[in-house]
């Protein structure tokens, strides 16, 4: 951390600051310039409150040099984390396709989509039971009953289940869920993250609509600090000024998150754009950028498309995406072998 | 709602859509153009899923004309809502100053700030007991113990208490809290909003870091749909590309929210910028834009400023803001009487 | 276009509006609802000023249904535009690699980079002579002299030249330039766009840092309205709240621009991130999303990297990207043949 | 400037960097930490290219400590700049109201608006002759003829003229213009800025739609570096994700720009929101935040409002804003005298 202190100040205040820093076992090196003094802080500054220092009248600027995340940081854990989901591995060169409907609606619907997506190449089944909806008047999901239907689909197909949690109080209902998803709107629901840190289930953590990569990694850190290291990061589009798309998928985040962290990173091209005809190009883009997996909405009955989201593919469209994505993965892999 | 349908389509699909809309008691008027057909939907469209219609292949564009919020909508409730907090009214021309420290730290600290801010003109006392922090390694607040200290400060000064809730499971601890605050990061924690809709306490709902005004009003709608109409909206700065400030206070939101809704709207200039020297200009700006109240961080001991946030004023700075804000309020009020 | 008119108004004003619209040969269909009236406008509304209508007191909302761009619109020109640059075609399935240094610095530098990038697979040579720099104290480019050096490199290698124009008054200097680039900061320099519309050179039009896709297409429209249809669109990253990258490359724009318009769309992964180690993943992402070309910064002397931008690849890194991009292009193409 | 260098590198490269910096008369102080080395740069770093250093493989991070602007920097020029416009002063406690129509349309229109706004309290007359329009099909202004009409209005009322320039080649037409406005879309038209730096006319420089405050100050620096110190900064709303308003007025920028720079700062509440009913609250907000002036669109014939922008006030609405703004100015001024 670097603290820039003004020069025209009461030097006692600067010494007060330096002493306080040293009391936290931090070495402080001063460089005095014409207009300001640079304090270089050496040591473990992850516990130092940057906002607090920034608030001091004598301080002109504070810059963090070390990232504030530790457990999620590749610097301290150079090897890729591999998360095992009922035998399906993700990360460290392992790639998974997660597919299924926006919402679980009936036993027939979820079981038939499960079968069809499995055949099309999906390993994991996603489906919403608890649905976060902007409007209180919109369908809120089948909730506990939806979880039961997902279990049924799992029993029939053997596909591990990925589904979203919306509140700590529902946690016991998720006993048979394989991967617990934290949605974009809950990415900074810190009490929920802490609780998930005490479970031993893989957590699929989606990036918030306008969360920086660093904030996403800090939210992963909340879970990992509790002891649960099985975190999968998910890029799903960020909010920008653009109006033609609902969100803007940030492919650079896929590459950068994998550089900064050892955790697996997947992409959700269905929510990134909000338009089904953009799912294919965005899915392939994400794979080309180095994603460890794709989560894609699939519906199985075009005739009843009225009940499906604007971002869902048919199983055959999904199968085509899988086919193309596999070729792109080989390109990237081939390169690594050169 | 207006649905634009392409012209080069299977007309049976268009009829399927029109029938489905009519089954929801919606009148549909067609206007056929050269390249597309405009369907004008007349009736209560608040239950129609706009995303769902948008997903249809035959649809080019959907535009909502009526706002999707009802209970919060001024169109249906022209008169200002006035929220009564232990005799202190907010909204409908009534203005309140809410002040206090970022975090509750000790009985001495909270009681002495309470006394000083009360003397400086504050009516309500704010103070964080549960603190949402980006880092799991930062101080998370005194939690339940902090609430006890706030109750003590209330007993000593009579100031009603405003403090933030972070999870449904803490709700019973908030029995003696006068106003429950929902923070920016929980603005779309829908399960929490639903639960607060079943309480009878005033809710101070902060705008999310990158939530649109409409999303804020939809979150208010979640609370009101449960029966609790005592919602106070709060502008606290939105996330933009600008780097000199932590957030950008959106003063136009203050004026527009009051136009669109009958709910009171206050501003939090302390968090809007993240710099104490900007609190005064932003506070006065918010008042000039028509805010119904101000929530401001105040600390009482400059010598120990190290333990206070970068956005806190001293009690005497706060008193000066109150004095100036009162003159601006009179300007606006005088104008209304012309 | 759809105009929503309030119901509680002086109907004479509404008739005044309708008459005015009809005087422009626009058909107006009324649908009267409980709270508002929907006017459906049928005909060529591209000349109607949407802001002007929106300003009327009687109007609640206006929505454009037809895109405001015509020459650039795929609806009216279904076939891909193919731009021919000295025999190198771009668009309509033709793909080009444009490579070269950030700034032209000397005859040796530009000629040697030209040779090396050509060998690595580049067809066109880029190089900055006029440099738009945020600071007046930064190097502003070799200007006219730089253009001469580019001509020299073209004479040696036969590679057509792509370089940026910054002001109309420089236009005559660009006589021997093959493709004139309009930079992100000049995307809405409308006087410059008009002038370029009267030339017959291909124009490479970069998306502004925070321009919507529609604004980019409207700027293309400025050029095309003047008679020059040889416009190449370029996605180069947009400004968002994210801090780890300089800009956020919008891959969805590549796919959507090609859907909305018949013009070729290329990507500039070097500027999109501002980090050389992200150029490869972003380049491959852009190709996977359907781009018609890549423009990449290449420097040829790692020992003097001090004088190169943070976003430049070495020629051998560039050659590797070309190799991988070609495989991805085949994947996409194979799919089209299915 | 602070440069953070990785530790696991070839130390010769670090020495190469340090020598290069010292060759520019910059002192370099090293602080060696466990994972990285901090180089503190002391001296005039305004000529050091931060992007260039950031590009080096050995560098982890670079942070500028001194602002990159000098002439515009309050640190080096503590006193407020006062710009004199034909006897009307702006800055240093002097406040001006600039009013007039969006576009100049006829001699009658501009002269009558000039008279009415002058009576309502305006000192300077604004009016668009060259109009930057998103669409090539929209009215582009009366151009040279419009300038003549502004001169006529000046001759009749004595009000100095403020009008926008769009291209260097038009500069000689602006001989009788009192203040040359640079619009938001040209804020980084560096060739135009350089040229204006060689004139002796006051320049009203509008903030770009998504320009940071630092970029605005760097653009002012371009003008000032040429010798013209008469620059007036103008906040006019920035682009955000919000959809209810066209732009978001950034009141914190008004306060911060005045802190960072000695230049006068005015606000344009008409363009900030794009809605006439928000002009009054935004104008008063801007004054409360410390603005040195207001630029407001006024039209004079509500019956022909069809030809005016959505953001224009009537003269009597404008007179009311002036009245209220004056009271707020006294509040702020009174405070300074305490």
PDB file of C-alpha atoms in Angstrom, chain A residues 62-297:
ATOM      1  CA  UNK A  62      -3.980   5.937  -0.917  1.00  0.00           C
ATOM      2  CA  UNK A  63      -3.317   3.132  -3.371  1.00  0.00           C
ATOM      3  CA  UNK A  64      -3.474  -0.541  -2.628  1.00  0.00           C
ATOM      4  CA  UNK A  65      -0.653  -2.469  -4.286  1.00  0.00           C
ATOM      5  CA  UNK A  66      -1.375  -5.999  -3.109  1.00  0.00           C
ATOM      6  CA  UNK A  67      -4.825  -7.294  -3.968  1.00  0.00           C
ATOM      7  CA  UNK A  68      -7.095  -7.373  -0.897  1.00  0.00           C
ATOM      8  CA  UNK A  69      -8.066 -11.023  -1.512  1.00  0.00           C
ATOM      9  CA  UNK A  70      -5.849 -13.842  -0.268  1.00  0.00           C
ATOM     10  CA  UNK A  71      -7.533 -17.238  -0.415  1.00  0.00           C
ATOM     11  CA  UNK A  72      -8.765 -16.526  -3.936  1.00  0.00           C
ATOM     12  CA  UNK A  73      -5.420 -15.082  -5.055  1.00  0.00           C
ATOM     13  CA  UNK A  74      -3.360 -16.989  -7.604  1.00  0.00           C
ATOM     14  CA  UNK A  75      -0.216 -15.366  -6.224  1.00  0.00           C
ATOM     15  CA  UNK A  76      -0.480 -17.523  -3.120  1.00  0.00           C
ATOM     16  CA  UNK A  77      -2.066 -20.578  -4.818  1.00  0.00           C
ATOM     17  CA  UNK A  78      -0.495 -20.851  -8.288  1.00  0.00           C
ATOM     18  CA  UNK A  79      -2.272 -24.086  -9.249  1.00  0.00           C
ATOM     19  CA  UNK A  80      -5.799 -24.091 -10.693  1.00  0.00           C
ATOM     20  CA  UNK A  81      -8.494 -25.161  -8.285  1.00  0.00           C
ATOM     21  CA  UNK A  82     -10.458 -28.135  -9.614  1.00  0.00           C
ATOM     22  CA  UNK A  83     -14.010 -28.445  -8.267  1.00  0.00           C
ATOM     23  CA  UNK A  84     -15.490 -31.931  -8.341  1.00  0.00           C
ATOM     24  CA  UNK A  85     -19.265 -32.144  -8.759  1.00  0.00           C
ATOM     25  CA  UNK A  86     -20.344 -35.745  -8.421  1.00  0.00           C
ATOM     26  CA  UNK A  87     -17.434 -36.860 -10.548  1.00  0.00           C
ATOM     27  CA  UNK A  88     -17.684 -34.029 -13.057  1.00  0.00           C
ATOM     28  CA  UNK A  89     -14.642 -31.796 -12.712  1.00  0.00           C
ATOM     29  CA  UNK A  90     -14.440 -28.106 -13.501  1.00  0.00           C
ATOM     30  CA  UNK A  91     -11.239 -26.017 -13.649  1.00  0.00           C
ATOM     31  CA  UNK A  92      -7.637 -27.005 -14.328  1.00  0.00           C
ATOM     32  CA  UNK A  93      -8.400 -27.824 -17.953  1.00  0.00           C
ATOM     33  CA  UNK A  94     -11.738 -29.513 -17.173  1.00  0.00           C
ATOM     34  CA  UNK A  95     -14.784 -27.996 -18.854  1.00  0.00           C
ATOM     35  CA  UNK A  96     -18.495 -28.506 -18.119  1.00  0.00           C
ATOM     36  CA  UNK A  97     -21.743 -27.626 -19.874  1.00  0.00           C
ATOM     37  CA  UNK A  98     -24.568 -26.701 -17.495  1.00  0.00           C
ATOM     38  CA  UNK A  99     -27.976 -26.485 -19.154  1.00  0.00           C
ATOM     39  CA  UNK A 100     -31.648 -26.384 -18.335  1.00  0.00           C
ATOM     40  CA  UNK A 101     -34.716 -24.182 -18.192  1.00  0.00           C
ATOM     41  CA  UNK A 102     -35.045 -20.751 -16.653  1.00  0.00           C
ATOM     42  CA  UNK A 103     -37.706 -22.012 -14.225  1.00  0.00           C
ATOM     43  CA  UNK A 104     -38.740 -25.477 -13.122  1.00  0.00           C
ATOM     44  CA  UNK A 105     -42.421 -25.767 -14.094  1.00  0.00           C
ATOM     45  CA  UNK A 106     -43.545 -29.382 -13.894  1.00  0.00           C
ATOM     46  CA  UNK A 107     -42.099 -32.900 -13.517  1.00  0.00           C
ATOM     47  CA  UNK A 108     -42.590 -33.566 -17.241  1.00  0.00           C
ATOM     48  CA  UNK A 109     -40.921 -30.316 -18.257  1.00  0.00           C
ATOM     49  CA  UNK A 110     -37.819 -30.646 -16.107  1.00  0.00           C
ATOM     50  CA  UNK A 111     -37.292 -34.361 -16.743  1.00  0.00           C
ATOM     51  CA  UNK A 112     -37.679 -34.080 -20.476  1.00  0.00           C
ATOM     52  CA  UNK A 113     -35.356 -31.055 -20.713  1.00  0.00           C
ATOM     53  CA  UNK A 114     -32.863 -32.920 -18.524  1.00  0.00           C
ATOM     54  CA  UNK A 115     -32.883 -35.908 -20.874  1.00  0.00           C
ATOM     55  CA  UNK A 116     -32.622 -33.792 -23.998  1.00  0.00           C
ATOM     56  CA  UNK A 117     -29.845 -31.520 -22.756  1.00  0.00           C
ATOM     57  CA  UNK A 118     -27.919 -34.554 -21.498  1.00  0.00           C
ATOM     58  CA  UNK A 119     -28.142 -36.100 -24.916  1.00  0.00           C
ATOM     59  CA  UNK A 120     -27.053 -32.788 -26.458  1.00  0.00           C
ATOM     60  CA  UNK A 121     -23.902 -32.763 -24.342  1.00  0.00           C
ATOM     61  CA  UNK A 122     -24.779 -31.184 -20.986  1.00  0.00           C
ATOM     62  CA  UNK A 123     -23.306 -32.732 -17.851  1.00  0.00           C
ATOM     63  CA  UNK A 124     -25.043 -30.638 -15.194  1.00  0.00           C
ATOM     64  CA  UNK A 125     -28.692 -29.606 -14.959  1.00  0.00           C
ATOM     65  CA  UNK A 126     -29.690 -26.072 -14.026  1.00  0.00           C
ATOM     66  CA  UNK A 127     -33.222 -24.923 -13.252  1.00  0.00           C
ATOM     67  CA  UNK A 128     -34.692 -22.136 -11.154  1.00  0.00           C
ATOM     68  CA  UNK A 129     -36.847 -23.048  -8.169  1.00  0.00           C
ATOM     69  CA  UNK A 130     -36.478 -19.769  -6.246  1.00  0.00           C
ATOM     70  CA  UNK A 131     -36.622 -16.953  -8.820  1.00  0.00           C
ATOM     71  CA  UNK A 132     -35.427 -13.408  -8.110  1.00  0.00           C
ATOM     72  CA  UNK A 133     -37.851 -11.216 -10.073  1.00  0.00           C
ATOM     73  CA  UNK A 134     -37.764  -7.420 -10.339  1.00  0.00           C
ATOM     74  CA  UNK A 135     -41.542  -7.302  -9.939  1.00  0.00           C
ATOM     75  CA  UNK A 136     -43.484  -8.708  -6.963  1.00  0.00           C
ATOM     76  CA  UNK A 137     -46.265  -9.501  -9.439  1.00  0.00           C
ATOM     77  CA  UNK A 138     -44.133 -11.844 -11.580  1.00  0.00           C
ATOM     78  CA  UNK A 139     -43.933 -15.623 -11.050  1.00  0.00           C
ATOM     79  CA  UNK A 140     -41.599 -16.230  -8.099  1.00  0.00           C
ATOM     80  CA  UNK A 141     -40.775 -19.857  -8.943  1.00  0.00           C
ATOM     81  CA  UNK A 142     -42.080 -23.179  -7.575  1.00  0.00           C
ATOM     82  CA  UNK A 143     -39.716 -22.781  -4.596  1.00  0.00           C
ATOM     83  CA  UNK A 144     -39.445 -25.890  -2.337  1.00  0.00           C
ATOM     84  CA  UNK A 145     -41.612 -27.899  -4.731  1.00  0.00           C
ATOM     85  CA  UNK A 146     -39.304 -26.959  -7.594  1.00  0.00           C
ATOM     86  CA  UNK A 147     -36.322 -28.348  -5.676  1.00  0.00           C
ATOM     87  CA  UNK A 148     -38.161 -31.669  -5.327  1.00  0.00           C
ATOM     88  CA  UNK A 149     -38.697 -31.782  -9.094  1.00  0.00           C
ATOM     89  CA  UNK A 150     -35.007 -31.129  -9.682  1.00  0.00           C
ATOM     90  CA  UNK A 151     -34.175 -34.059  -7.409  1.00  0.00           C
ATOM     91  CA  UNK A 152     -36.537 -36.211  -9.459  1.00  0.00           C
ATOM     92  CA  UNK A 153     -34.780 -35.155 -12.682  1.00  0.00           C
ATOM     93  CA  UNK A 154     -31.472 -35.984 -11.037  1.00  0.00           C
ATOM     94  CA  UNK A 155     -32.754 -39.419 -10.035  1.00  0.00           C
ATOM     95  CA  UNK A 156     -33.845 -40.093 -13.618  1.00  0.00           C
ATOM     96  CA  UNK A 157     -30.775 -38.802 -15.450  1.00  0.00           C
ATOM     97  CA  UNK A 158     -27.956 -38.791 -12.930  1.00  0.00           C
ATOM     98  CA  UNK A 159     -27.201 -35.150 -13.788  1.00  0.00           C
ATOM     99  CA  UNK A 160     -25.976 -33.146 -10.791  1.00  0.00           C
ATOM    100  CA  UNK A 161     -28.227 -30.157  -9.997  1.00  0.00           C
ATOM    101  CA  UNK A 162     -27.314 -26.465  -9.998  1.00  0.00           C
ATOM    102  CA  UNK A 163     -29.906 -24.091  -8.553  1.00  0.00           C
ATOM    103  CA  UNK A 164     -30.102 -20.677  -6.946  1.00  0.00           C
ATOM    104  CA  UNK A 165     -30.516 -19.858  -3.260  1.00  0.00           C
ATOM    105  CA  UNK A 166     -32.146 -16.579  -2.264  1.00  0.00           C
ATOM    106  CA  UNK A 167     -32.066 -16.621   1.520  1.00  0.00           C
ATOM    107  CA  UNK A 168     -30.154 -18.291   4.362  1.00  0.00           C
ATOM    108  CA  UNK A 169     -33.385 -19.651   5.808  1.00  0.00           C
ATOM    109  CA  UNK A 170     -33.847 -21.911   2.754  1.00  0.00           C
ATOM    110  CA  UNK A 171     -30.463 -23.561   3.173  1.00  0.00           C
ATOM    111  CA  UNK A 172     -31.747 -26.827   4.653  1.00  0.00           C
ATOM    112  CA  UNK A 173     -33.949 -27.324   1.586  1.00  0.00           C
ATOM    113  CA  UNK A 174     -30.767 -27.435  -0.527  1.00  0.00           C
ATOM    114  CA  UNK A 175     -29.444 -30.642   1.050  1.00  0.00           C
ATOM    115  CA  UNK A 176     -29.730 -32.624  -2.181  1.00  0.00           C
ATOM    116  CA  UNK A 177     -28.590 -29.834  -4.425  1.00  0.00           C
ATOM    117  CA  UNK A 178     -25.112 -30.400  -5.906  1.00  0.00           C
ATOM    118  CA  UNK A 179     -24.071 -26.829  -6.650  1.00  0.00           C
ATOM    119  CA  UNK A 180     -25.629 -23.844  -4.876  1.00  0.00           C
ATOM    120  CA  UNK A 181     -25.848 -20.793  -7.095  1.00  0.00           C
ATOM    121  CA  UNK A 182     -25.615 -17.255  -5.702  1.00  0.00           C
ATOM    122  CA  UNK A 183     -27.300 -14.875  -8.139  1.00  0.00           C
ATOM    123  CA  UNK A 184     -26.005 -11.536  -9.354  1.00  0.00           C
ATOM    124  CA  UNK A 185     -28.324  -9.590  -7.030  1.00  0.00           C
ATOM    125  CA  UNK A 186     -27.038 -11.484  -3.983  1.00  0.00           C
ATOM    126  CA  UNK A 187     -23.337 -11.297  -4.807  1.00  0.00           C
ATOM    127  CA  UNK A 188     -22.858  -8.874  -1.924  1.00  0.00           C
ATOM    128  CA  UNK A 189     -25.385 -10.458   0.454  1.00  0.00           C
ATOM    129  CA  UNK A 190     -22.560 -10.932   2.912  1.00  0.00           C
ATOM    130  CA  UNK A 191     -24.536 -12.806   5.577  1.00  0.00           C
ATOM    131  CA  UNK A 192     -25.534 -15.387   2.964  1.00  0.00           C
ATOM    132  CA  UNK A 193     -21.940 -15.693   1.723  1.00  0.00           C
ATOM    133  CA  UNK A 194     -20.658 -16.258   5.269  1.00  0.00           C
ATOM    134  CA  UNK A 195     -23.220 -19.022   5.811  1.00  0.00           C
ATOM    135  CA  UNK A 196     -22.278 -20.713   2.531  1.00  0.00           C
ATOM    136  CA  UNK A 197     -18.674 -20.603   3.689  1.00  0.00           C
ATOM    137  CA  UNK A 198     -19.658 -23.072   6.382  1.00  0.00           C
ATOM    138  CA  UNK A 199     -21.194 -25.611   3.992  1.00  0.00           C
ATOM    139  CA  UNK A 200     -19.157 -28.092   1.985  1.00  0.00           C
ATOM    140  CA  UNK A 201     -21.059 -27.725  -1.270  1.00  0.00           C
ATOM    141  CA  UNK A 202     -19.609 -26.123  -4.418  1.00  0.00           C
ATOM    142  CA  UNK A 203     -20.846 -22.538  -4.792  1.00  0.00           C
ATOM    143  CA  UNK A 204     -21.454 -20.990  -8.200  1.00  0.00           C
ATOM    144  CA  UNK A 205     -20.980 -17.260  -7.567  1.00  0.00           C
ATOM    145  CA  UNK A 206     -22.335 -14.933 -10.236  1.00  0.00           C
ATOM    146  CA  UNK A 207     -20.834 -11.510 -10.785  1.00  0.00           C
ATOM    147  CA  UNK A 208     -23.156  -8.688  -9.754  1.00  0.00           C
ATOM    148  CA  UNK A 209     -24.662  -6.513 -12.460  1.00  0.00           C
ATOM    149  CA  UNK A 210     -22.244  -3.748 -11.709  1.00  0.00           C
ATOM    150  CA  UNK A 211     -19.634  -5.391  -9.571  1.00  0.00           C
ATOM    151  CA  UNK A 212     -15.983  -5.014 -10.375  1.00  0.00           C
ATOM    152  CA  UNK A 213     -13.847  -8.123 -10.761  1.00  0.00           C
ATOM    153  CA  UNK A 214     -12.207  -7.236  -7.457  1.00  0.00           C
ATOM    154  CA  UNK A 215     -15.560  -7.142  -5.674  1.00  0.00           C
ATOM    155  CA  UNK A 216     -16.424 -10.543  -7.153  1.00  0.00           C
ATOM    156  CA  UNK A 217     -13.155 -11.952  -5.842  1.00  0.00           C
ATOM    157  CA  UNK A 218     -13.797 -10.357  -2.429  1.00  0.00           C
ATOM    158  CA  UNK A 219     -17.196 -12.070  -2.333  1.00  0.00           C
ATOM    159  CA  UNK A 220     -15.485 -15.369  -3.159  1.00  0.00           C
ATOM    160  CA  UNK A 221     -13.119 -14.532  -0.316  1.00  0.00           C
ATOM    161  CA  UNK A 222     -16.091 -14.292   2.091  1.00  0.00           C
ATOM    162  CA  UNK A 223     -17.035 -17.878   1.239  1.00  0.00           C
ATOM    163  CA  UNK A 224     -13.458 -19.154   1.335  1.00  0.00           C
ATOM    164  CA  UNK A 225     -12.680 -17.389   4.604  1.00  0.00           C
ATOM    165  CA  UNK A 226     -15.356 -19.621   6.156  1.00  0.00           C
ATOM    166  CA  UNK A 227     -13.549 -22.728   5.003  1.00  0.00           C
ATOM    167  CA  UNK A 228     -15.347 -23.591   1.773  1.00  0.00           C
ATOM    168  CA  UNK A 229     -12.835 -23.396  -1.071  1.00  0.00           C
ATOM    169  CA  UNK A 230     -15.139 -24.839  -3.754  1.00  0.00           C
ATOM    170  CA  UNK A 231     -16.088 -21.609  -5.451  1.00  0.00           C
ATOM    171  CA  UNK A 232     -16.859 -21.307  -9.179  1.00  0.00           C
ATOM    172  CA  UNK A 233     -16.939 -17.755 -10.545  1.00  0.00           C
ATOM    173  CA  UNK A 234     -19.440 -16.839 -13.261  1.00  0.00           C
ATOM    174  CA  UNK A 235     -19.392 -13.897 -15.697  1.00  0.00           C
ATOM    175  CA  UNK A 236     -22.971 -13.107 -16.744  1.00  0.00           C
ATOM    176  CA  UNK A 237     -22.834  -9.621 -18.235  1.00  0.00           C
ATOM    177  CA  UNK A 238     -22.501  -6.214 -16.654  1.00  0.00           C
ATOM    178  CA  UNK A 239     -24.675  -3.132 -16.781  1.00  0.00           C
ATOM    179  CA  UNK A 240     -23.590  -0.448 -19.240  1.00  0.00           C
ATOM    180  CA  UNK A 241     -25.160   2.456 -21.130  1.00  0.00           C
ATOM    181  CA  UNK A 242     -25.850   0.282 -24.199  1.00  0.00           C
ATOM    182  CA  UNK A 243     -29.565  -0.179 -24.953  1.00  0.00           C
ATOM    183  CA  UNK A 244     -29.701  -2.901 -27.632  1.00  0.00           C
ATOM    184  CA  UNK A 245     -28.662  -5.586 -25.133  1.00  0.00           C
ATOM    185  CA  UNK A 246     -29.828  -6.129 -21.556  1.00  0.00           C
ATOM    186  CA  UNK A 247     -26.257  -6.518 -20.316  1.00  0.00           C
ATOM    187  CA  UNK A 248     -22.779  -6.437 -21.812  1.00  0.00           C
ATOM    188  CA  UNK A 249     -20.827  -9.690 -21.475  1.00  0.00           C
ATOM    189  CA  UNK A 250     -17.319  -8.862 -20.271  1.00  0.00           C
ATOM    190  CA  UNK A 251     -15.066 -11.442 -21.958  1.00  0.00           C
ATOM    191  CA  UNK A 252     -11.961  -9.741 -20.643  1.00  0.00           C
ATOM    192  CA  UNK A 253     -13.181 -10.632 -17.148  1.00  0.00           C
ATOM    193  CA  UNK A 254     -13.003 -14.330 -18.017  1.00  0.00           C
ATOM    194  CA  UNK A 255      -9.336 -14.054 -18.969  1.00  0.00           C
ATOM    195  CA  UNK A 256      -8.402 -11.697 -16.142  1.00  0.00           C
ATOM    196  CA  UNK A 257     -10.207 -13.546 -13.355  1.00  0.00           C
ATOM    197  CA  UNK A 258      -8.318 -16.695 -14.335  1.00  0.00           C
ATOM    198  CA  UNK A 259      -5.074 -14.746 -14.179  1.00  0.00           C
ATOM    199  CA  UNK A 260      -5.768 -13.141 -10.805  1.00  0.00           C
ATOM    200  CA  UNK A 261      -7.334 -16.220  -9.218  1.00  0.00           C
ATOM    201  CA  UNK A 262      -6.958 -19.999  -9.248  1.00  0.00           C
ATOM    202  CA  UNK A 263     -10.728 -20.510  -9.131  1.00  0.00           C
ATOM    203  CA  UNK A 264     -12.600 -21.855 -12.181  1.00  0.00           C
ATOM    204  CA  UNK A 265     -14.484 -19.260 -14.236  1.00  0.00           C
ATOM    205  CA  UNK A 266     -17.556 -20.038 -16.309  1.00  0.00           C
ATOM    206  CA  UNK A 267     -19.832 -17.865 -18.445  1.00  0.00           C
ATOM    207  CA  UNK A 268     -23.596 -17.507 -18.679  1.00  0.00           C
ATOM    208  CA  UNK A 269     -24.215 -16.243 -22.229  1.00  0.00           C
ATOM    209  CA  UNK A 270     -27.990 -16.568 -21.859  1.00  0.00           C
ATOM    210  CA  UNK A 271     -28.288 -13.793 -19.290  1.00  0.00           C
ATOM    211  CA  UNK A 272     -25.406 -11.757 -20.658  1.00  0.00           C
ATOM    212  CA  UNK A 273     -27.399 -10.492 -23.622  1.00  0.00           C
ATOM    213  CA  UNK A 274     -30.983 -11.370 -22.908  1.00  0.00           C
ATOM    214  CA  UNK A 275     -31.516 -12.386 -26.531  1.00  0.00           C
ATOM    215  CA  UNK A 276     -31.512 -16.032 -27.612  1.00  0.00           C
ATOM    216  CA  UNK A 277     -29.968 -15.266 -30.987  1.00  0.00           C
ATOM    217  CA  UNK A 278     -26.880 -13.893 -29.230  1.00  0.00           C
ATOM    218  CA  UNK A 279     -26.340 -16.980 -27.057  1.00  0.00           C
ATOM    219  CA  UNK A 280     -24.304 -18.844 -29.679  1.00  0.00           C
ATOM    220  CA  UNK A 281     -21.808 -16.036 -30.524  1.00  0.00           C
ATOM    221  CA  UNK A 282     -21.413 -15.134 -26.855  1.00  0.00           C
ATOM    222  CA  UNK A 283     -20.963 -18.756 -25.806  1.00  0.00           C
ATOM    223  CA  UNK A 284     -18.234 -19.286 -28.393  1.00  0.00           C
ATOM    224  CA  UNK A 285     -16.611 -15.974 -27.414  1.00  0.00           C
ATOM    225  CA  UNK A 286     -16.491 -17.029 -23.800  1.00  0.00           C
ATOM    226  CA  UNK A 287     -14.866 -20.339 -24.696  1.00  0.00           C
ATOM    227  CA  UNK A 288     -12.334 -18.529 -26.902  1.00  0.00           C
ATOM    228  CA  UNK A 289     -11.505 -16.262 -23.964  1.00  0.00           C
ATOM    229  CA  UNK A 290     -10.656 -19.288 -21.839  1.00  0.00           C
ATOM    230  CA  UNK A 291     -13.829 -20.087 -19.842  1.00  0.00           C
ATOM    231  CA  UNK A 292     -13.945 -23.358 -17.866  1.00  0.00           C
ATOM    232  CA  UNK A 293     -17.600 -23.945 -18.553  1.00  0.00           C
ATOM    233  CA  UNK A 294     -20.851 -22.634 -19.974  1.00  0.00           C
ATOM    234  CA  UNK A 295     -24.240 -22.307 -18.328  1.00  0.00           C
ATOM    235  CA  UNK A 296     -26.991 -22.048 -20.924  1.00  0.00           C
ATOM    236  CA  UNK A 297     -30.779 -21.818 -20.777  1.00  0.00           C
TER     237      UNK A 297
END
